Amino acid sequence: MALRGAIVVDNEKCKGCGVCLANCPTDTIALAKEVNSKGYNFAFMASPESCTGCTNCATVCPDSCITVYRVKI
Amino acid sequence: MDIKDIIKPENRVYGKTPLLTDNVMHYCPGCSHGTVHKLIAEVIDEMGIQEQTIGVSPVGCSVFAYNYLDIDWQQAAHGRAPALATATKRLHPEKYVFTYQGDGDLASIGTAEIMHACNRGENIVVIFINNAIYGMTGGQMAPTTLIGMKTATTPYGRDPKLHGNPLKITELIAQLDGTCFVTRQSVHNPGNVRKAKKAIRKAFENSMMDKGTSFVEIVGTCNSGWKLSPVQSNEWMVENMFPKYPLGDIKDI
Ligand SMILES: Cc1ncc(C[n+]2csc(CCOP(=O)(O)OP(=O)(O)O)c2C)c(N)n1
Ligand code: SF4
Ligand code: SF4
Ligand code: SF4
Ligand SMILES: [Mg+2]
């Protein structure tokens, strides 16, 4: 049984600190080239197929801007 | 499987607790304060004690904590949060009362208040954020600043002959008969975040058992003050802060 996951980042709240990327075991996340209205390069799911929904990224996010979804397949 | 089929309410496994308000935190990107706020909010939410909890915010970057956790708050004069929490808990023993304090607030200007509140064994929770610097005022030396560490007031590094030694106040607090639980945690990776949350929960539970004061130090980062990126700050903390401020329980009775 495998796990597939997905994250949704609140782009406007994200400050682009990079702490989530550093703690993602599957290198799913990257910082966007675009910026939000505050000028931050927000985090996004760069390789969606690799996310397992482990919640590590959301657990360490200081600004609580990541929601994690997970399904068993 | 399509992403749209994964992102459905029934598949949600983690997200912002409703106990955190929708206000955008004023903290610098990557600041540990935000992570610790979240843990306290999750503990209060999971214990179902939102209506019974009163926080006391300090002077320091976290002075505005009251904007982010949807509970009752007071805001204390610099270092005096333990005195305010003492009065609050004695007047309302049915409430969960906690202070949230930085190292400048707790270990410098507020040393007398924290020592005596902990020595009296007030049934409160103390959350102590040790980032080894005065973050709010521009990165001056704190009592907890490491030897050799550069700050705005120690541009050549902290010299013990000139500036004194780093104060391990948590170890001192553990010596006091009034404390029941004294621990040092961090929030730089998922495993440590979960451990820190458990410690905070235990501290809140203790405060209703008439056991005395529970004291939770979180070794945190101030990346603006340290002049490193958030991720580099976490690495610097592991390398330099943890040897001086080792993680783990110091007292648990
Ligand atoms: C009576 C008084 N003295 C000094 C100050 C200036 N001041 C504001 S915050 C602060 C230190 C805050 O450092 P810390 O408690 O470590 O909090 P941080 O910002 O690092 O989280 C100082 C000295 C003040 N506001 N009031
Ligand atoms: S940890 Fe949070 S604030 Fe930082 S980059 Fe990731 S999503 Fe954005
Ligand atoms: S849930 Fe886990 S695998 Fe998915 S992005 Fe977050 S840290 Fe990476
Ligand atoms: S100055 Fe330091 S403690 Fe204050 S918000 Fe910025 S990183 Fe956090
Ligand atoms: Mg500080």
Coordinates of C-alpha atoms and ligand atoms in Angstrom, one line a residue:
Chain A
M1 CA 0.0 0.0 0.0
A2 CA 1.4 3.4 -1.0
L3 CA 0.6 6.8 0.2
R4 CA 0.1 9.8 -2.0
G5 CA 0.0 13.3 -0.6
A6 CA -0.5 16.9 -1.6
I7 CA 0.0 20.2 0.0
V8 CA -1.7 23.5 -0.4
V9 CA 0.3 26.6 0.6
D10 CA -1.4 29.8 1.5
N11 CA 0.7 31.9 -0.9
E12 CA -0.2 35.2 0.6
K13 CA 0.8 34.1 4.1
C14 CA 4.0 32.3 3.1
K15 CA 7.2 34.2 3.8
G16 CA 9.5 32.1 1.7
C17 CA 11.7 31.1 4.7
G18 CA 12.6 27.8 3.1
V19 CA 12.3 25.8 6.4
C20 CA 9.6 23.5 4.8
L21 CA 11.8 22.6 1.8
A22 CA 14.8 21.8 4.1
N23 CA 12.6 19.3 6.0
C24 CA 10.8 17.6 3.1
P25 CA 12.2 14.1 2.7
T26 CA 11.1 13.8 -0.9
D27 CA 12.2 17.2 -2.3
T28 CA 8.6 18.0 -3.3
I29 CA 8.7 21.7 -2.5
A30 CA 10.5 24.6 -4.1
L31 CA 10.2 28.4 -3.8
A32 CA 8.4 30.1 -6.7
K33 CA 10.1 32.5 -9.1
E34 CA 7.1 34.8 -8.6
V35 CA 6.5 36.7 -5.4
N36 CA 3.4 37.4 -3.4
S37 CA 2.1 40.9 -2.5
K38 CA 4.7 41.2 0.2
G39 CA 7.5 40.3 -2.1
Y40 CA 8.2 36.8 -0.8
N41 CA 9.0 33.9 -3.1
F42 CA 6.3 31.5 -1.8
A43 CA 6.7 27.8 -1.4
F44 CA 4.9 25.4 -3.8
M45 CA 4.6 21.8 -4.7
A46 CA 7.2 21.6 -7.5
S47 CA 7.1 17.8 -8.0
P48 CA 3.6 16.8 -6.9
E49 CA 4.0 13.1 -7.8
S50 CA 6.6 12.7 -5.0
C51 CA 4.6 14.0 -2.0
T52 CA 3.7 11.3 0.5
G53 CA 1.6 13.5 2.8
C54 CA 4.1 13.0 5.7
T55 CA 3.2 16.5 7.2
N56 CA 6.8 17.3 8.0
C57 CA 6.7 20.6 6.0
A58 CA 3.5 21.8 7.7
T59 CA 4.8 20.7 11.1
V60 CA 7.9 23.0 10.9
C61 CA 6.2 26.0 9.1
P62 CA 6.4 28.9 11.5
D63 CA 3.5 30.6 9.8
S64 CA 1.1 27.7 9.6
C65 CA 0.5 28.2 5.9
I66 CA 0.6 24.6 4.7
T67 CA -2.4 22.2 4.7
V68 CA -1.6 18.5 4.0
Y69 CA -3.8 15.9 2.3
R70 CA -3.1 12.2 2.1
V71 CA -4.7 9.1 0.5
K72 CA -3.9 5.4 0.6
I73 CA -3.6 3.9 -2.9
Chain B
M1 CA -4.0 9.8 -9.3
D2 CA -5.0 13.4 -10.0
I3 CA -4.0 16.1 -7.4
K4 CA -7.6 17.3 -7.4
D5 CA -8.6 13.8 -6.1
I6 CA -6.1 14.1 -3.2
I7 CA -7.0 17.7 -2.2
K8 CA -10.4 16.9 -0.7
P9 CA -11.7 17.7 2.8
E10 CA -11.9 14.1 3.8
N11 CA -8.2 13.6 3.0
R12 CA -7.0 16.5 5.1
V13 CA -4.4 15.3 7.6
Y14 CA -2.8 18.5 8.9
G15 CA -3.5 22.2 8.8
K16 CA -3.8 25.4 10.8
T17 CA -5.6 25.0 14.1
P18 CA -8.6 27.3 14.4
L19 CA -7.2 28.5 17.7
L20 CA -4.7 30.5 15.7
T21 CA -6.3 33.7 14.3
D22 CA -6.1 34.6 10.6
N23 CA -3.8 37.5 11.4
V24 CA -0.4 37.3 9.5
M25 CA 2.3 37.1 12.1
H26 CA 4.7 40.1 12.2
Y27 CA 7.7 37.8 12.8
C28 CA 10.6 37.7 10.4
P29 CA 10.5 34.7 7.9
G30 CA 11.5 31.5 9.7
C31 CA 11.4 32.9 13.2
S32 CA 10.9 30.2 15.9
H33 CA 8.3 32.3 17.7
G34 CA 5.7 31.4 15.1
T35 CA 6.3 27.6 15.4
V36 CA 6.0 27.8 19.2
H37 CA 2.8 29.8 19.0
K38 CA 1.4 27.1 16.8
L39 CA 2.3 24.4 19.3
I40 CA 0.7 26.2 22.2
A41 CA -2.4 26.8 20.1
E42 CA -2.6 23.1 19.1
V43 CA -2.2 22.0 22.8
I44 CA -5.0 24.3 24.0
D45 CA -7.2 23.2 21.1
E46 CA -6.6 19.5 21.7
M47 CA -7.1 19.8 25.5
G48 CA -10.4 21.8 24.8
I49 CA -9.4 24.6 27.2
Q50 CA -9.7 27.7 24.9
E51 CA -12.2 29.3 27.3
Q52 CA -10.1 28.5 30.4
T53 CA -6.7 29.7 29.3
I54 CA -5.1 33.0 30.0
G55 CA -1.7 33.9 28.5
V56 CA 0.6 36.6 29.6
S57 CA 2.7 38.1 26.8
P58 CA 6.1 39.7 27.4
V59 CA 8.1 42.6 26.1
G60 CA 10.1 41.5 23.1
C61 CA 9.3 40.4 19.6
S62 CA 6.5 38.2 21.0
V63 CA 4.7 41.1 22.8
F64 CA 2.0 40.8 20.1
A65 CA 1.4 37.0 20.8
Y66 CA -2.2 38.1 21.8
N67 CA -2.9 38.9 18.2
Y68 CA -2.3 35.3 17.1
L69 CA -3.8 32.9 19.7
D70 CA -7.5 33.2 20.2
I71 CA -7.6 33.1 24.0
D72 CA -7.7 35.6 26.9
W73 CA -4.4 37.5 27.3
Q74 CA -2.7 40.1 29.5
Q75 CA 0.5 41.9 28.5
A76 CA 3.1 42.5 31.2
A77 CA 5.7 45.1 31.8
H78 CA 9.2 43.9 30.7
G79 CA 10.1 40.7 32.7
R80 CA 7.1 40.9 35.0
A81 CA 4.9 38.2 33.3
P82 CA 5.5 35.7 36.2
A83 CA 4.2 38.2 38.7
L84 CA 1.1 38.9 36.6
A85 CA 0.6 35.2 36.1
T86 CA 0.9 34.6 39.8
A87 CA -1.9 37.0 40.6
T88 CA -4.1 35.6 37.8
K89 CA -3.7 32.0 38.8
R90 CA -4.3 32.7 42.5
L91 CA -7.4 34.7 41.7
H92 CA -8.6 32.1 39.1
P93 CA -7.2 28.7 40.1
E94 CA -9.6 27.1 37.7
K95 CA -7.9 28.7 34.7
Y96 CA -4.8 27.5 32.8
V97 CA -2.3 30.4 33.1
F98 CA 0.9 30.6 31.2
T99 CA 3.7 33.2 30.5
Y100 CA 5.5 33.4 27.2
Q101 CA 8.9 35.1 27.5
G102 CA 12.1 35.7 25.7
D103 CA 15.6 35.4 27.1
G104 CA 16.0 39.2 27.5
D105 CA 12.6 39.4 29.3
L106 CA 13.0 36.3 31.5
A107 CA 16.8 36.0 32.1
S108 CA 17.7 39.7 32.3
I109 CA 15.3 42.3 33.4
G110 CA 12.8 39.7 34.8
T111 CA 15.3 37.5 36.7
A112 CA 13.8 38.3 40.1
E113 CA 10.2 37.6 39.0
I114 CA 10.9 34.3 37.4
M115 CA 13.1 33.0 40.2
H116 CA 10.6 33.9 42.9
A117 CA 7.5 32.7 41.0
C118 CA 9.3 29.3 40.4
N119 CA 10.6 29.2 44.0
R120 CA 7.1 29.8 45.3
G121 CA 5.9 27.0 43.0
E122 CA 3.1 29.0 41.4
N123 CA 0.9 26.6 39.4
I124 CA 1.6 28.2 36.1
V125 CA 3.3 27.3 32.8
V126 CA 6.4 29.2 31.7
I127 CA 7.3 29.1 28.0
F128 CA 10.8 30.5 27.6
I129 CA 12.1 31.3 24.1
N130 CA 15.9 31.3 24.2
N131 CA 17.3 32.8 21.0
A132 CA 20.4 34.1 22.7
I133 CA 19.7 37.7 21.7
Y134 CA 17.5 40.7 22.1
G135 CA 15.6 40.2 18.9
M136 CA 13.1 43.1 19.1
T137 CA 15.5 45.9 19.8
G138 CA 18.0 45.1 17.1
G139 CA 20.1 42.1 18.2
Q140 CA 21.9 43.2 21.3
M141 CA 23.7 40.7 23.7
A142 CA 21.4 38.8 26.0
P143 CA 22.4 36.9 29.2
T144 CA 22.2 33.7 27.1
T145 CA 24.4 34.9 24.3
L146 CA 27.2 32.4 23.6
I147 CA 30.9 33.1 24.2
G148 CA 32.4 34.5 21.0
M149 CA 28.9 35.3 19.5
K150 CA 28.7 38.5 17.6
T151 CA 25.8 40.8 18.4
A152 CA 25.1 44.6 18.0
T153 CA 26.7 45.2 21.5
T154 CA 29.4 42.6 21.2
P155 CA 30.7 43.3 17.7
Y156 CA 33.9 41.4 18.4
G157 CA 32.1 38.5 20.0
R158 CA 31.1 38.0 23.6
D159 CA 34.1 38.1 25.9
P160 CA 33.4 36.6 29.4
K161 CA 35.9 39.0 31.0
L162 CA 34.1 42.0 29.7
H163 CA 30.5 40.7 29.3
G164 CA 30.1 37.8 31.8
N165 CA 29.2 34.2 31.0
P166 CA 26.2 32.7 29.3
L167 CA 23.4 32.2 31.9
K168 CA 22.0 28.7 32.0
I169 CA 18.9 29.9 33.8
T170 CA 16.9 26.8 33.1
E171 CA 19.4 24.7 35.2
L172 CA 19.1 27.3 38.0
I173 CA 15.3 27.1 37.9
A174 CA 15.5 23.3 38.1
Q175 CA 17.2 23.7 41.5
L176 CA 14.2 25.5 43.0
D177 CA 11.9 23.3 45.1
G178 CA 8.8 25.0 43.6
T179 CA 9.3 23.6 40.1
C180 CA 8.0 20.2 39.1
F181 CA 8.9 20.0 35.4
V182 CA 11.8 21.7 33.8
T183 CA 12.7 20.8 30.2
R184 CA 14.6 22.2 27.2
Q185 CA 13.3 21.6 23.7
S186 CA 13.6 23.0 20.2
V187 CA 11.4 23.3 17.1
H188 CA 13.9 23.1 14.2
N189 CA 12.8 19.8 12.7
P190 CA 9.6 17.7 12.7
G191 CA 10.7 15.3 15.4
N192 CA 11.7 18.0 17.8
V193 CA 8.5 20.0 17.1
R194 CA 6.5 16.9 18.2
K195 CA 8.6 16.5 21.4
A196 CA 8.3 20.1 22.2
K197 CA 4.5 19.9 21.8
K198 CA 4.4 16.9 24.2
A199 CA 6.4 18.9 26.8
I200 CA 4.0 21.9 26.5
R201 CA 1.0 19.6 26.9
K202 CA 2.5 18.0 30.0
A203 CA 3.3 21.5 31.4
F204 CA -0.4 22.6 30.9
E205 CA -1.7 19.4 32.6
N206 CA 0.7 19.8 35.5
S207 CA -0.7 23.3 36.2
M208 CA -4.0 21.8 37.3
M209 CA -2.4 19.2 39.6
D210 CA -1.1 21.5 42.3
K211 CA 2.5 20.3 41.6
G212 CA 4.2 23.6 41.2
T213 CA 5.7 25.5 38.3
S214 CA 6.4 23.8 34.9
F215 CA 9.1 25.5 32.9
V216 CA 9.6 24.8 29.2
E217 CA 12.6 26.3 27.5
I218 CA 12.6 26.3 23.7
V219 CA 16.0 27.0 22.2
G220 CA 15.1 29.0 19.1
T221 CA 16.5 31.1 16.3
C222 CA 16.5 34.8 15.6
N223 CA 17.8 34.7 12.1
S224 CA 17.6 38.5 11.7
G225 CA 19.7 39.0 14.8
W226 CA 22.1 36.2 14.0
K227 CA 22.4 37.5 10.4
L228 CA 21.9 34.1 8.8
S229 CA 19.2 32.7 6.6
P230 CA 16.4 30.8 8.5
V231 CA 17.8 27.4 7.4
Q232 CA 21.4 28.4 8.2
S233 CA 20.2 29.6 11.6
N234 CA 18.7 26.2 12.4
E235 CA 22.1 24.6 11.4
W236 CA 24.0 27.1 13.5
M237 CA 21.8 26.5 16.4
V238 CA 22.4 22.7 16.3
E239 CA 26.1 23.2 16.1
N240 CA 26.6 26.0 18.6
M241 CA 23.6 26.4 20.9
F242 CA 22.9 22.8 21.7
P243 CA 26.3 22.0 23.2
K244 CA 25.8 24.9 25.7
Y245 CA 22.0 24.3 26.0
P246 CA 21.5 20.6 25.7
L247 CA 18.0 19.4 24.9
G248 CA 16.0 17.1 27.3
D249 CA 14.2 17.0 30.6
I250 CA 16.2 18.5 33.5
K251 CA 13.6 17.7 36.2
D252 CA 10.3 15.8 36.1
I253 CA 8.6 14.9 39.4
Ligands
LIG1 C1 11.7 48.6 31.0 C2 12.2 48.3 29.6 N1 13.5 48.2 29.3 C3 13.9 48.0 28.1 C4 13.1 47.9 27.0 C5 13.6 47.6 25.6 N2 13.4 46.2 25.2 C6 12.4 45.9 24.5 S1 12.4 44.3 24.0 C7 13.9 44.0 24.8 C8 14.6 42.7 24.8 C9 13.8 41.6 24.2 O1 14.6 40.5 24.1 P1 14.0 39.0 24.4 O2 13.2 39.0 25.6 O3 15.1 38.1 24.3 O4 12.9 38.8 23.2 P2 13.1 38.5 21.7 O5 12.7 39.8 21.0 O6 14.5 38.1 21.4 O7 12.1 37.4 21.4 C10 14.3 45.2 25.4 C11 15.6 45.3 26.2 C12 11.7 48.0 27.3 N3 10.8 47.9 26.3 N4 11.3 48.2 28.6
SF4_2 S1 7.9 27.0 6.0 FE1 6.0 28.1 5.7 S2 6.5 30.3 5.5 FE2 8.4 29.1 5.2 S3 8.6 28.8 3.0 FE3 7.5 27.0 3.8 S4 5.4 27.5 3.6 FE4 6.4 29.4 3.4
SF4_3 S1 3.9 16.4 3.2 FE1 5.9 15.5 3.4 S2 6.5 14.8 1.3 FE2 4.7 16.2 1.1 S3 5.7 18.2 0.7 FE3 5.3 18.1 2.9 S4 7.3 17.3 3.7 FE4 7.3 16.9 1.5
SF4_4 S1 14.0 39.9 15.2 FE1 14.5 37.7 15.7 S2 13.1 37.1 17.3 FE2 12.3 39.0 16.4 S3 10.8 38.3 14.8 FE3 12.8 38.6 13.8 S4 13.8 36.6 13.9 FE4 12.1 36.5 15.4
MG5 MG 15.6 36.8 22.7

